Short mmCIF file of C-alpha atoms in Angstrom, two decimals:
data_model
loop_
_atom_site.label_atom_id
_atom_site.label_comp_id
_atom_site.label_asym_id
_atom_site.label_seq_id
_atom_site.Cartn_x
_atom_site.Cartn_y
_atom_site.Cartn_z
CA MET W 590 -37.14 -55.26 0.39
CA PHE W 591 -38.05 -53.55 3.46
CA LEU W 592 -34.78 -51.54 3.36
CA ILE W 593 -35.65 -50.60 -0.91
CA ARG W 594 -39.24 -49.32 0.47
CA ASN W 595 -37.26 -47.39 2.74
CA LEU W 596 -34.46 -46.60 0.76
CA THR W 597 -36.99 -45.31 -2.30
CA ARG W 598 -39.65 -43.50 -0.03
CA VAL W 599 -39.32 -38.99 0.48
CA SER W 600 -39.98 -37.35 3.28
CA PRO W 601 -41.95 -34.72 2.93
CA THR W 602 -38.37 -32.43 3.93
CA THR W 603 -37.10 -33.72 0.70
CA SER W 604 -39.94 -33.39 -1.40
CA SER W 605 -39.60 -29.95 -0.73
CA ILE W 606 -36.01 -29.24 -0.99
CA VAL W 607 -36.43 -31.28 -4.41
CA THR W 608 -38.90 -29.38 -5.67
CA ARG W 609 -37.06 -25.90 -4.85
CA PHE W 610 -33.73 -26.53 -6.62
CA ARG W 611 -36.61 -27.97 -9.69
CA ASN W 612 -38.02 -24.64 -9.52
CA SER W 613 -34.80 -22.33 -9.42
CA GLY W 614 -35.08 -20.83 -12.71
CA SER W 615 -38.27 -19.21 -11.79
CA SER W 616 -37.04 -18.40 -8.01
CA PRO W 617 -33.02 -18.09 -7.63
CA TYR W 618 -32.63 -20.37 -4.81
CA THR W 619 -29.33 -18.42 -2.94
CA LEU W 620 -26.98 -20.44 -0.69
CA SER W 621 -27.39 -17.69 1.98
CA SER W 622 -29.55 -14.94 2.33
CA ARG W 623 -27.00 -12.34 2.59
CA PHE W 624 -26.86 -12.26 -1.06
CA CYS W 625 -29.01 -10.96 -3.27
CA THR W 626 -30.05 -10.60 -7.13
CA ALA W 627 -31.50 -7.93 -9.38
CA GLN W 628 -35.02 -10.31 -9.83
CA GLU W 629 -34.92 -11.36 -6.02
CA THR W 630 -34.93 -8.18 -4.54
CA GLN W 631 -37.01 -7.14 -7.32
CA ILE W 632 -39.93 -9.06 -5.76
CA GLN W 633 -39.28 -7.18 -2.11
CA SER W 634 -39.60 -3.48 -1.18
CA PRO W 635 -38.08 -1.62 -3.86
CA ALA W 636 -36.06 0.79 -0.92
CA SER W 637 -35.38 0.30 1.76
CA SER W 638 -35.54 2.56 5.45
CA ASN W 639 -33.93 4.96 4.28
CA GLY W 640 -34.67 6.45 0.41
CA VAL W 641 -31.77 3.70 -1.01
CA ASP W 642 -33.22 2.55 -3.74
CA ARG W 643 -32.42 -1.68 -3.56
CA SER W 644 -34.41 -3.25 -6.95
CA GLN W 645 -31.94 -3.70 -8.90
CA TYR W 646 -29.24 -4.94 -5.90
CA GLU W 647 -27.15 -7.21 -7.04
CA GLY W 648 -24.03 -8.55 -4.62
CA LEU W 649 -24.52 -7.88 -0.56
CA ARG W 650 -27.14 -6.25 0.42
CA PRO W 651 -27.66 -3.97 4.40
CA THR W 652 -27.68 -6.28 7.52
CA LYS W 653 -30.84 -6.48 9.06
CA GLU W 654 -31.62 -5.87 12.52
CA GLY W 655 -30.82 -9.18 14.19
CA GLU W 656 -27.46 -9.96 11.79
CA LYS W 657 -24.02 -8.62 12.98
CA PRO W 658 -23.24 -5.27 11.24
CA ARG W 659 -21.00 -4.75 8.31
CA VAL W 660 -17.06 -3.99 8.02
CA VAL W 661 -15.45 -3.60 4.56
CA VAL W 662 -12.31 -3.78 4.44
CA LEU W 663 -10.50 -2.72 0.87
CA GLY W 664 -6.87 -3.58 0.22
CA SER W 665 -4.88 -6.89 1.71
CA GLY W 666 -1.92 -5.22 3.06
CA TRP W 667 -0.39 -4.17 6.41
CA ALA W 668 -3.53 -1.82 7.32
CA GLY W 669 -6.17 -3.78 6.44
CA CYS W 670 -4.82 -7.01 7.86
CA ARG W 671 -3.90 -5.38 10.99
CA LEU W 672 -6.98 -4.82 11.47
CA MET W 673 -9.09 -8.03 10.47
CA LYS W 674 -6.60 -9.73 12.92
CA GLY W 675 -7.79 -7.46 15.49
CA ILE W 676 -11.04 -6.91 14.72
CA ASP W 677 -13.88 -8.14 17.17
CA THR W 678 -15.67 -11.18 15.05
CA ASN W 679 -18.38 -11.70 18.02
CA LEU W 680 -19.74 -7.99 17.46
CA TYR W 681 -19.15 -7.27 12.60
CA ASP W 682 -19.28 -9.39 10.18
CA VAL W 683 -15.51 -9.08 7.91
CA VAL W 684 -15.90 -8.60 3.95
CA CYS W 685 -12.58 -8.31 2.16
CA VAL W 686 -11.74 -7.17 -1.31
CA SER W 687 -9.12 -6.84 -2.97
CA PRO W 688 -7.01 -8.76 -5.75
CA ARG W 689 -5.08 -10.71 -3.85
CA ASN W 690 -5.60 -13.28 -1.20
CA HIS W 691 -3.03 -12.66 0.84
CA MET W 692 -0.28 -10.26 2.97
CA VAL W 693 3.22 -9.80 1.98
CA PHE W 694 5.73 -9.59 4.85
CA THR W 695 7.45 -6.95 2.72
CA PRO W 696 10.97 -6.49 4.50
CA LEU W 697 11.68 -10.12 3.56
CA LEU W 698 10.58 -9.73 -0.40
CA ALA W 699 13.70 -9.37 -1.61
CA SER W 700 15.88 -12.15 -0.05
CA THR W 701 13.13 -14.08 -2.04
CA CYS W 702 14.74 -12.92 -5.82
CA VAL W 703 17.66 -14.22 -5.24
CA GLY W 704 16.81 -17.97 -3.65
CA THR W 705 17.75 -16.70 0.19
CA LEU W 706 13.75 -17.62 0.77
CA GLU W 707 11.05 -19.24 -0.46
CA PHE W 708 7.77 -16.66 -1.65
CA ARG W 709 5.58 -18.93 0.22
CA SER W 710 7.58 -18.18 2.57
CA VAL W 711 6.28 -14.46 2.86
CA ALA W 712 2.97 -14.51 2.35
CA GLU W 713 -0.05 -15.11 4.12
CA PRO W 714 -3.58 -16.38 3.79
CA ILE W 715 -5.97 -13.27 4.51
CA THR W 716 -8.38 -16.79 6.32
CA SER W 717 -5.12 -17.53 8.82
CA ILE W 718 -4.70 -13.23 9.34
CA GLN W 719 -8.49 -13.84 10.46
CA PRO W 720 -10.38 -17.11 10.48
CA ALA W 721 -13.65 -15.88 10.68
CA ILE W 722 -13.58 -15.37 6.98
CA SER W 723 -14.14 -18.55 6.16
CA ARG W 724 -15.48 -19.82 8.80
CA GLU W 725 -18.43 -17.74 9.44
CA PRO W 726 -21.53 -17.54 7.45
CA GLY W 727 -21.72 -13.02 6.89
CA SER W 728 -17.79 -12.82 6.45
CA TYR W 729 -16.34 -13.40 3.26
CA PHE W 730 -13.71 -12.50 0.90
CA PHE W 731 -13.70 -11.49 -2.51
CA LEU W 732 -10.90 -11.46 -5.35
CA ALA W 733 -11.69 -8.61 -7.59
CA ASN W 734 -11.31 -4.46 -7.05
CA CYS W 735 -13.68 -1.96 -6.35
CA SER W 736 -14.51 0.86 -8.81
CA ARG W 737 -16.64 3.24 -7.34
CA LEU W 738 -17.61 4.19 -3.62
CA ASP W 739 -21.30 5.56 -3.33
CA ALA W 740 -21.12 7.33 0.61
CA ASP W 741 -24.44 8.40 0.05
CA ALA W 742 -25.96 4.61 -0.55
CA HIS W 743 -23.46 2.95 1.77
CA GLU W 744 -22.17 0.38 -0.70
CA VAL W 745 -19.04 -0.33 -2.52
CA HIS W 746 -19.18 -1.28 -6.90
CA CYS W 747 -16.49 -4.09 -7.59
CA GLU W 748 -15.50 -5.70 -10.70
CA THR W 749 -13.74 -8.69 -10.92
CA LEU W 750 -10.09 -8.93 -11.55
CA PRO W 751 -8.99 -7.88 -15.03
CA GLU W 752 -6.40 -11.00 -15.65
CA GLU W 753 -8.63 -13.52 -14.81
CA MET W 754 -10.87 -13.32 -18.03
CA ASP W 755 -10.31 -16.76 -19.55
CA THR W 756 -11.57 -18.02 -16.87
CA LEU W 757 -14.52 -16.12 -16.10
CA LYS W 758 -16.12 -13.59 -17.59
CA PRO W 759 -16.13 -9.70 -15.99
CA ARG W 760 -18.70 -9.92 -13.01
CA LYS W 761 -19.58 -6.30 -11.60
CA PHE W 762 -21.63 -6.63 -8.13
CA LYS W 763 -22.09 -4.50 -4.78
CA ILE W 764 -21.32 -4.81 -1.82
CA ALA W 765 -23.30 -2.70 1.27
CA TYR W 766 -21.73 -1.59 4.21
CA ASP W 767 -22.50 -0.74 7.71
CA LYS W 768 -18.90 0.83 8.54
CA LEU W 769 -15.50 1.30 5.47
CA VAL W 770 -12.11 0.75 5.84
CA VAL W 771 -10.08 2.44 2.86
CA ALA W 772 -7.01 0.19 3.24
CA SER W 773 -6.15 -0.51 -0.68
CA GLY W 774 -1.82 1.58 -0.30
CA ALA W 775 -0.19 3.51 -2.95
CA GLU W 776 1.72 2.52 -6.31
CA ALA W 777 5.56 2.87 -7.00
CA SER W 778 5.98 6.44 -8.24
CA THR W 779 7.62 6.35 -11.63
CA PHE W 780 7.14 11.09 -11.98
CA GLY W 781 6.23 10.89 -14.97
CA ILE W 782 9.57 9.63 -16.23
CA HIS W 783 8.90 8.21 -19.87
CA GLY W 784 9.35 3.89 -19.93
CA VAL W 785 9.08 3.07 -16.65
CA MET W 786 6.32 0.74 -16.49
CA GLU W 787 6.59 -0.98 -19.49
CA ASN W 788 10.13 -1.61 -19.15
CA ALA W 789 11.30 -1.47 -15.53
CA ILE W 790 10.35 -4.39 -12.38
CA PHE W 791 9.21 -2.90 -9.29
CA LEU W 792 9.26 -5.03 -5.84
CA ARG W 793 6.07 -4.56 -3.68
CA GLU W 794 4.29 -7.93 -4.90
CA VAL W 795 5.48 -11.44 -4.76
CA HIS W 796 5.14 -11.80 -8.94
CA HIS W 797 7.86 -8.76 -8.65
CA ALA W 798 10.07 -11.17 -6.91
CA GLN W 799 9.21 -13.72 -9.51
CA GLU W 800 9.84 -11.93 -12.05
CA ILE W 801 12.66 -10.16 -10.60
CA ARG W 802 13.90 -13.71 -9.75
CA ARG W 803 13.68 -15.73 -13.65
CA LYS W 804 14.64 -12.32 -15.51
CA LEU W 805 18.08 -12.50 -14.16
CA LEU W 806 18.55 -15.93 -13.25
CA LEU W 807 16.99 -15.91 -17.91
CA ASN W 808 20.66 -12.92 -18.43
CA LEU W 809 22.81 -15.86 -16.39
CA MET W 810 22.45 -18.27 -19.53
CA LEU W 811 21.96 -16.26 -22.39
CA SER W 812 25.06 -14.78 -21.30
CA ASP W 813 26.89 -18.46 -21.74
CA THR W 814 25.60 -18.68 -25.09
CA PRO W 815 28.18 -18.85 -27.67
CA CYS W 816 30.10 -15.57 -30.03
CA LEU W 817 27.68 -13.39 -28.33
CA PRO W 818 29.48 -10.11 -28.65
CA LYS W 819 31.87 -8.88 -24.62
CA GLU W 820 28.85 -5.66 -25.31
CA GLU W 821 26.17 -7.68 -25.02
CA LYS W 822 27.14 -9.94 -22.37
CA GLN W 823 27.57 -7.23 -20.22
CA ARG W 824 24.31 -5.88 -20.47
CA LEU W 825 22.46 -9.29 -19.22
CA LEU W 826 24.54 -9.19 -16.71
CA HIS W 827 24.59 -5.13 -15.53
CA CYS W 828 21.37 -5.16 -12.68
CA VAL W 829 20.83 -1.66 -12.09
CA VAL W 830 18.94 -0.62 -9.75
CA VAL W 831 16.38 2.62 -8.98
CA GLY W 832 16.07 4.20 -5.84
CA GLY W 833 18.37 4.62 -3.10
CA GLY W 834 16.28 3.40 0.53
CA PRO W 835 15.29 0.84 2.46
CA THR W 836 13.86 -1.49 -0.05
CA GLY W 837 16.61 -1.03 -3.04
CA VAL W 838 19.45 -1.08 -1.12
CA GLU W 839 18.69 -4.27 0.44
CA PHE W 840 17.93 -5.73 -2.91
CA SER W 841 20.80 -4.24 -3.88
CA GLY W 842 23.06 -6.04 -0.69
CA GLU W 843 21.15 -9.51 -1.44
CA LEU W 844 22.36 -9.44 -5.53
CA SER W 845 25.69 -8.84 -3.91
CA ASP W 846 25.88 -11.66 -1.77
CA PHE W 847 23.83 -13.85 -4.42
CA ILE W 848 26.22 -12.74 -7.28
CA LYS W 849 29.74 -13.37 -4.34
CA LYS W 850 28.36 -16.53 -3.30
CA ASP W 851 26.85 -18.59 -5.73
CA VAL W 852 27.29 -16.56 -9.09
CA ARG W 853 30.92 -17.16 -9.07
CA GLN W 854 30.52 -20.51 -8.46
CA ARG W 855 27.94 -21.97 -10.99
CA TYR W 856 28.62 -19.54 -13.18
CA SER W 857 32.62 -18.51 -13.26
CA HIS W 858 32.70 -18.33 -17.03
CA VAL W 859 30.87 -15.22 -16.08
CA LYS W 860 31.55 -13.87 -13.33
CA ASP W 861 33.18 -11.10 -14.21
CA ASP W 862 31.15 -9.69 -16.08
CA ILE W 863 28.00 -8.97 -13.64
CA HIS W 864 27.66 -6.40 -11.56
CA VAL W 865 24.93 -4.52 -9.71
CA THR W 866 24.74 -0.18 -9.88
CA LEU W 867 22.67 1.74 -7.75
CA ILE W 868 21.26 4.72 -8.30
CA GLU W 869 19.59 7.45 -5.78
CA ALA W 870 19.69 11.49 -6.98
CA ARG W 871 20.51 12.64 -3.42
CA ASP W 872 21.65 9.84 -0.13
CA ILE W 873 20.98 6.77 0.44
CA LEU W 874 18.82 5.66 3.16
CA SER W 875 18.02 9.31 3.70
CA SER W 876 16.08 8.46 7.21
CA PHE W 877 18.80 7.02 8.92
CA ASP W 878 21.87 9.23 10.30
CA ASP W 879 25.33 9.89 8.40
CA ARG W 880 27.18 7.61 10.10
CA LEU W 881 25.35 4.89 8.94
CA ARG W 882 25.06 6.06 5.71
CA ARG W 883 28.65 6.02 5.72
CA TYR W 884 28.66 2.95 6.81
CA ALA W 885 26.09 1.43 4.58
CA ILE W 886 28.32 3.13 1.39
CA LYS W 887 31.25 1.46 2.58
CA GLN W 888 30.41 -2.25 2.83
CA LEU W 889 28.02 -1.81 -0.64
CA ASN W 890 31.14 -0.80 -1.85
CA LYS W 891 33.19 -3.56 -0.93
CA SER W 892 30.65 -6.05 -2.15
CA GLY W 893 30.73 -4.75 -5.58
CA VAL W 894 27.69 -2.43 -5.66
CA ARG W 895 28.74 0.27 -7.70
CA PHE W 896 26.91 3.97 -6.15
CA VAL W 897 25.42 6.37 -9.11
CA ARG W 898 24.44 9.86 -8.30
CA GLY W 899 21.46 11.10 -10.79
CA ILE W 900 18.31 11.44 -12.47
CA VAL W 901 17.05 9.50 -14.48
CA LYS W 902 15.52 11.09 -17.43
CA ASP W 903 13.68 7.91 -19.73
CA VAL W 904 14.16 4.45 -19.49
CA MET W 905 14.55 2.33 -23.12
CA PRO W 906 14.30 -1.32 -23.85
CA GLN W 907 17.94 -2.21 -22.90
CA LYS W 908 19.33 1.47 -21.26
CA LEU W 909 18.06 4.39 -18.91
CA ILE W 910 19.47 7.65 -19.58
CA LEU W 911 20.69 10.29 -16.62
CA ASP W 912 20.14 13.34 -16.44
CA ASP W 913 23.48 14.58 -17.20
CA GLY W 914 23.07 12.54 -21.06
CA THR W 915 25.34 9.02 -19.63
CA GLU W 916 23.79 6.48 -20.64
CA VAL W 917 23.50 3.39 -18.07
CA PRO W 918 22.98 0.16 -20.56
CA TYR W 919 21.03 -2.50 -18.26
CA GLY W 920 19.90 -6.60 -18.64
CA LEU W 921 17.29 -6.30 -14.75
CA LEU W 922 16.36 -2.73 -14.12
CA VAL W 923 14.71 -2.78 -10.67
CA TRP W 924 12.40 0.15 -9.79
CA SER W 925 12.20 1.13 -6.07
CA THR W 926 12.07 4.66 -5.87
CA GLY W 927 9.31 4.96 -3.57
CA VAL W 928 5.19 5.27 -3.43
CA GLY W 929 2.53 7.52 -4.23
CA PRO W 930 -0.84 7.50 -4.58
CA SER W 931 -3.10 4.69 -7.09
CA PRO W 932 -5.49 5.70 -9.43
CA PHE W 933 -8.07 4.42 -7.38
CA VAL W 934 -7.53 6.41 -5.14
CA ARG W 935 -7.15 9.57 -7.17
CA SER W 936 -10.78 8.65 -8.51
CA LEU W 937 -12.45 8.58 -5.11
CA GLY W 938 -14.46 11.94 -4.06
CA LEU W 939 -13.30 11.77 -0.79
CA PRO W 940 -10.46 15.01 1.29
CA LYS W 941 -7.52 14.45 0.10
CA ASP W 942 -4.28 15.76 2.09
CA PRO W 943 -2.13 17.51 0.37
CA GLY W 944 0.20 14.63 -1.37
CA GLY W 945 -3.63 14.05 -2.78
CA ARG W 946 -3.81 10.67 -0.45
CA ILE W 947 -7.37 10.59 1.46
CA GLY W 948 -7.33 12.62 3.61
CA ILE W 949 -8.31 11.55 7.22
CA ASP W 950 -9.06 13.19 10.92
CA GLU W 951 -7.08 11.96 14.65
CA TRP W 952 -9.26 9.24 14.14
CA MET W 953 -8.67 7.54 10.67
CA ARG W 954 -12.24 9.12 9.83
CA VAL W 955 -12.39 10.73 6.59
CA PRO W 956 -14.62 14.00 7.23
CA SER W 957 -17.40 14.84 5.69
CA VAL W 958 -18.37 11.26 5.28
CA GLN W 959 -20.50 9.19 7.39
CA ASP W 960 -18.38 5.14 8.48
CA VAL W 961 -15.37 5.44 5.93
CA PHE W 962 -12.14 5.47 7.52
CA ALA W 963 -9.09 4.99 5.70
CA ILE W 964 -5.50 3.77 7.13
CA GLY W 965 -2.26 2.90 5.02
CA ASP W 966 -0.59 4.61 2.24
CA CYS W 967 -3.25 5.43 0.68
CA SER W 968 -4.37 8.16 4.11
CA GLY W 969 -2.64 11.03 5.17
CA TYR W 970 -4.04 13.50 7.53
CA LEU W 971 -5.25 16.93 6.28
CA GLU W 972 -3.37 19.80 7.20
CA THR W 973 -6.95 21.73 9.54
CA THR W 974 -5.07 18.86 12.29
CA GLY W 975 -1.63 20.10 12.38
CA LYS W 976 -0.28 17.07 12.48
CA PRO W 977 3.39 15.73 9.88
CA THR W 978 2.31 13.16 7.22
CA LEU W 979 3.07 9.96 8.79
CA PRO W 980 6.27 7.78 5.73
CA ALA W 981 4.52 4.85 4.66
CA LEU W 982 6.11 2.65 6.81
CA ALA W 983 5.09 -0.61 7.78
CA GLN W 984 5.15 -0.09 11.38
CA VAL W 985 3.37 3.03 10.24
CA ALA W 986 0.13 1.07 8.54
CA GLU W 987 0.50 -1.83 11.66
CA ARG W 988 -0.55 0.40 14.12
CA GLU W 989 -2.65 2.07 12.11
CA GLY W 990 -5.04 -0.71 11.13
CA LYS W 991 -4.95 -2.27 15.24
CA TYR W 992 -5.70 1.46 16.27
CA LEU W 993 -8.47 0.97 14.31
CA ALA W 994 -9.65 -2.08 15.11
CA ASN W 995 -9.50 -1.39 18.73
CA LEU W 996 -11.77 1.43 17.81
CA LEU W 997 -14.33 0.24 15.68
CA ASN W 998 -14.93 -2.20 18.68
CA GLU W 999 -15.57 0.48 21.12
CA ILE W 1000 -18.36 2.08 18.48
CA ALA W 1001 -19.93 -2.01 18.15
CA LYS W 1002 -20.42 -2.09 21.76
CA ALA W 1003 -21.47 1.78 22.58
CA ASN W 1004 -24.02 0.22 19.85
CA GLY W 1005 -22.68 2.57 17.33
CA GLY W 1006 -21.67 -0.90 14.96
CA ARG W 1007 -24.27 0.13 12.38
CA ALA W 1008 -24.54 2.49 9.14
CA ASN W 1009 -25.23 6.99 10.64
CA THR W 1010 -25.66 5.59 14.26
CA ALA W 1011 -21.91 6.53 15.58
CA THR W 1012 -22.32 10.48 15.40
CA GLU W 1013 -22.94 10.86 18.90
CA ILE W 1014 -20.44 8.07 20.25
CA GLU W 1015 -17.81 9.36 22.15
CA LEU W 1016 -14.44 8.07 20.46
CA GLY W 1017 -11.89 8.81 23.05
CA LEU W 1018 -7.76 8.84 22.70
CA PRO W 1019 -6.93 9.81 19.00
CA PHE W 1020 -4.10 8.04 17.41
CA VAL W 1021 -1.07 8.31 17.75
CA TYR W 1022 2.03 7.42 16.66
CA LYS W 1023 5.87 6.66 17.96
CA HIS W 1024 8.49 5.20 15.61
CA LEU W 1025 10.25 2.19 17.12
CA GLY W 1026 13.04 3.16 14.90
CA SER W 1027 14.33 0.96 11.31
CA MET W 1028 16.86 -1.44 10.02
CA ALA W 1029 17.92 -2.24 6.73
CA THR W 1030 20.49 -5.27 5.56
CA ILE W 1031 23.52 -4.47 3.65
CA GLY W 1032 24.21 -7.94 2.63
CA ARG W 1033 28.00 -10.25 3.70
CA TYR W 1034 25.64 -10.37 7.33
CA LYS W 1035 25.65 -6.99 8.47
CA ALA W 1036 22.67 -4.64 8.74
CA LEU W 1037 21.92 -1.07 10.14
CA VAL W 1038 20.13 -1.16 13.17
CA ASP W 1039 19.07 2.95 14.47
CA LEU W 1040 16.45 2.46 17.37
CA ARG W 1041 15.85 6.45 17.19
CA GLU W 1042 12.98 7.81 16.80
CA SER W 1043 14.40 10.60 14.88
CA LYS W 1044 17.22 11.77 13.40
CA ASP W 1045 18.08 14.19 16.18
CA ALA W 1046 16.94 12.36 18.74
CA LYS W 1047 19.41 10.12 21.12
CA GLY W 1048 19.12 6.24 21.20
CA ILE W 1049 21.19 3.15 19.81
CA SER W 1050 22.43 3.17 16.59
CA MET W 1051 24.67 0.56 15.45
CA THR W 1052 26.37 -1.72 12.37
CA GLY W 1053 27.57 -4.61 12.15
CA PHE W 1054 27.62 -8.57 12.60
CA VAL W 1055 25.43 -7.95 15.59
CA SER W 1056 22.92 -5.85 14.03
CA TRP W 1057 22.44 -9.01 11.12
CA PHE W 1058 21.39 -10.93 14.00
CA ILE W 1059 19.48 -8.16 15.84
CA TRP W 1060 17.62 -7.42 11.82
CA ARG W 1061 17.10 -11.25 11.32
CA SER W 1062 15.83 -12.07 14.59
CA ALA W 1063 13.35 -9.09 15.03
CA TYR W 1064 11.78 -9.85 11.68
CA LEU W 1065 11.54 -13.73 12.55
CA THR W 1066 8.98 -12.34 15.40
CA ARG W 1067 7.03 -10.16 13.17
CA VAL W 1068 6.40 -13.01 10.52
CA ILE W 1069 2.73 -13.71 11.40
CA SER W 1070 1.96 -17.52 11.64
CA TRP W 1071 3.91 -19.45 13.01
CA ARG W 1072 3.76 -22.07 10.19
CA ASN W 1073 5.70 -18.96 7.74
CA ARG W 1074 8.38 -18.08 10.67
CA PHE W 1075 9.04 -22.20 10.53
CA TYR W 1076 9.52 -21.70 7.05
CA VAL W 1077 11.70 -18.36 6.68
CA ALA W 1078 14.81 -20.56 9.73
CA ILE W 1079 14.11 -23.58 8.08
CA ASN W 1080 14.80 -21.56 4.52
CA TRP W 1081 17.74 -19.00 6.19
CA PHE W 1082 19.29 -22.44 7.27
CA THR W 1083 19.36 -24.57 3.94
CA THR W 1084 20.00 -21.35 2.38
CA PHE W 1085 23.61 -21.10 5.05
CA VAL W 1086 24.62 -25.20 4.23
CA PHE W 1087 23.97 -24.83 0.37
CA GLY W 1088 23.85 -22.03 -1.26
CA ARG W 1089 20.53 -20.76 -3.04
CA ASP W 1090 18.57 -22.75 -5.80
CA ILE W 1091 19.21 -21.20 -8.93
CA SER W 1092 16.78 -23.45 -11.16
CA ARG W 1093 14.57 -21.55 -12.93
CA ILE W 1094 11.18 -22.88 -13.02
#
């Protein structure tokens, strides 16, 4: 009886909590005081200290005195994730807004298309890169897109992903920031060519690699259909890659290895009909020297990759047309012709560089806008800086992210972490990029390694099996987590012993 009486007794503390939940209809209950709804803020003061109206604020409110300043990062690519990894979470709260909750290790993405690696081996969760996002009360990740920037009010306007409408109705919210880092990346360049968006597959995200793999294996199986005309079988088995940069060349090499080592063993009926064509308007691997490029072309030809020099003028559902009128039928079309500014970047009312990217100075700042920085493929030096445009490479983005993380940490230590407080702080040395070299695999256990700072500089450049071993070793050490390094090593070993998996799942 004593136990029953104690169980039924309600303490004053418990009663207050119950009452708070019961009265949630009149005064919304939030799990964190940092989140605000419009109803809550109508009870509070309608204006903040800087005169910005907050009476209809929904989302993360501005930080208060005694709270850590907030860094908002737009994007989860190489630049944004390297910045989040290096930011001191004892000085800042970190909020990431991105349409994906992981970083893609892009140098190994082509290997996932043919089953050399599994997809999860190249995807690193953001919460592993910066654990504070899942642990600290003021740090968050939001699966959303940024739709607008209000630099005067120090706010970004976000909305949930349109493809998730079946799960959640579209929601819009705002996030107040003390420091904003735009690292939203770029989009694949189509040069306005008709039909590219509808018919080609890009190779920039994990879902692109998954789509390529499904399409490739589907075409292999459909090509075995009885009574299929030979011309249709050849079309289904023709894989066309547009773009002779490192991504296009590496994918062509991986695909040729897949055909020689796996397709010809398991699809013997079609082994003589499947082939790969690489189309490039100029020279392939233009960042490498002539000796390495000639070697790459020679090895790709030995692997069965046909190189065509031409410009694509039109893309139709089952064929593309070159500038000389040649029609090229295809079953799989992969587009890898470089990147350009995204519609979001073009919509921002910020200074732009000559290529249409967000214009920045030597410290990654966006001039004339307080507390806004830009890094990665979405940014470029303004003409007034006198600096050349940096290439859209992972190593450039990673180095910019590391530099800006250190810079923001120093700003916070100098009491400049809050909005509009860093105007008089000495920023130190500007960012300087030093090229560490380039590498590319071309299949058949061969690769190119060019460790020179530029094409005209002196340094180490090599080809062959040793280069392939260096390529694999270097990228294995660059994979972010030990978990994914283990995955990649096991995948490589499994593929070497048992071959690639050809299941279409």
